[in-house]
Amino acid sequence: MAKQTTLTVYTALEADQIKAYQAAFEREYPDIKIQWVRDSTGIITAKLLAEKNNPKADVIWGLAGTSLGLMDKEGMLQPYAPKGLDQISPTMRDAKEVPAWVGMDAFAAAICFNTIEAKKQNLPEPKSWQDLTRPEYAGKIVMPNPASSGTGFLDVSAWLQMFGEEKGWAFMDALHKNIGSYTDSGSKPCNLAASGEFPIGVSFDYRAAKLKAEGAPIQPVFPSEGLGWEVEATAIVRGTKNMEAAQSG
């Protein structure tokens, strides 16, 4: 391309993830400038749906597959078969021959347990979701708000599937009594646990592993009953005026 093209990309990825992707993309495509619009899954999904008849985004990148499935039903996505599609597992892409969306990674729920704060407060390490309803954890847990966070919504969906409707809501009622704070972001509970503001954060595996690798006193816990997982995927917005740039990468 002779002149630089600006590509508007809506994403729910974390800011530190975006930096690495952007650096690699700009090396490969110096004629394309990315303009990021980043927020939590719920907010990005609502924004895209509100803009359905007058889309502002060219590309959706790193958004829950469930959100993109909804947008596909609304006719908002431009089907595209990227290079290397045959290497993608069928569970990580839209099933149509020319898919409306393609997965880029997956994340799973996890509990971030601050071992130092827990020792100070004489708190045992939880081994299960049900453990989080125990009275000693009252006010000690932070979790993402399912109304705005994809991680929070994933948790609620998984609990209802694992425990069933009646027991699932009963579990959430009991858990709610122990929640000290709700956040808009899925990563923030783990960050707050790492900083010691709360000994326990309900978050996701990548954030727990990253903080532990960076030296935070975080022990990732994968509850014994099982956990929810979700595909993060990418798609092209139907009607983009920058189709050639949108198909890059």
CSV table of C-alpha atoms in Angstrom, one decimal, residues 15-28:
chain,number,residue,atom,x,y,z
A,15,ALA,CA,-3.3,-3.7,27.4
A,16,ASP,CA,-0.1,-5.7,28.0
A,17,GLN,CA,-1.2,-8.3,25.5
A,18,ILE,CA,-2.0,-5.7,22.8
A,19,LYS,CA,1.6,-4.3,22.9
A,20,ALA,CA,3.2,-7.6,21.8
A,21,TYR,CA,0.6,-8.2,19.1
A,22,GLN,CA,0.9,-4.6,17.8
A,23,ALA,CA,4.7,-4.7,17.6
A,24,ALA,CA,4.7,-7.9,15.6
A,25,PHE,CA,1.9,-6.6,13.3
A,26,GLU,CA,3.6,-3.3,12.6
A,27,ARG,CA,6.9,-5.1,11.7
A,28,GLU,CA,5.0,-7.1,9.1
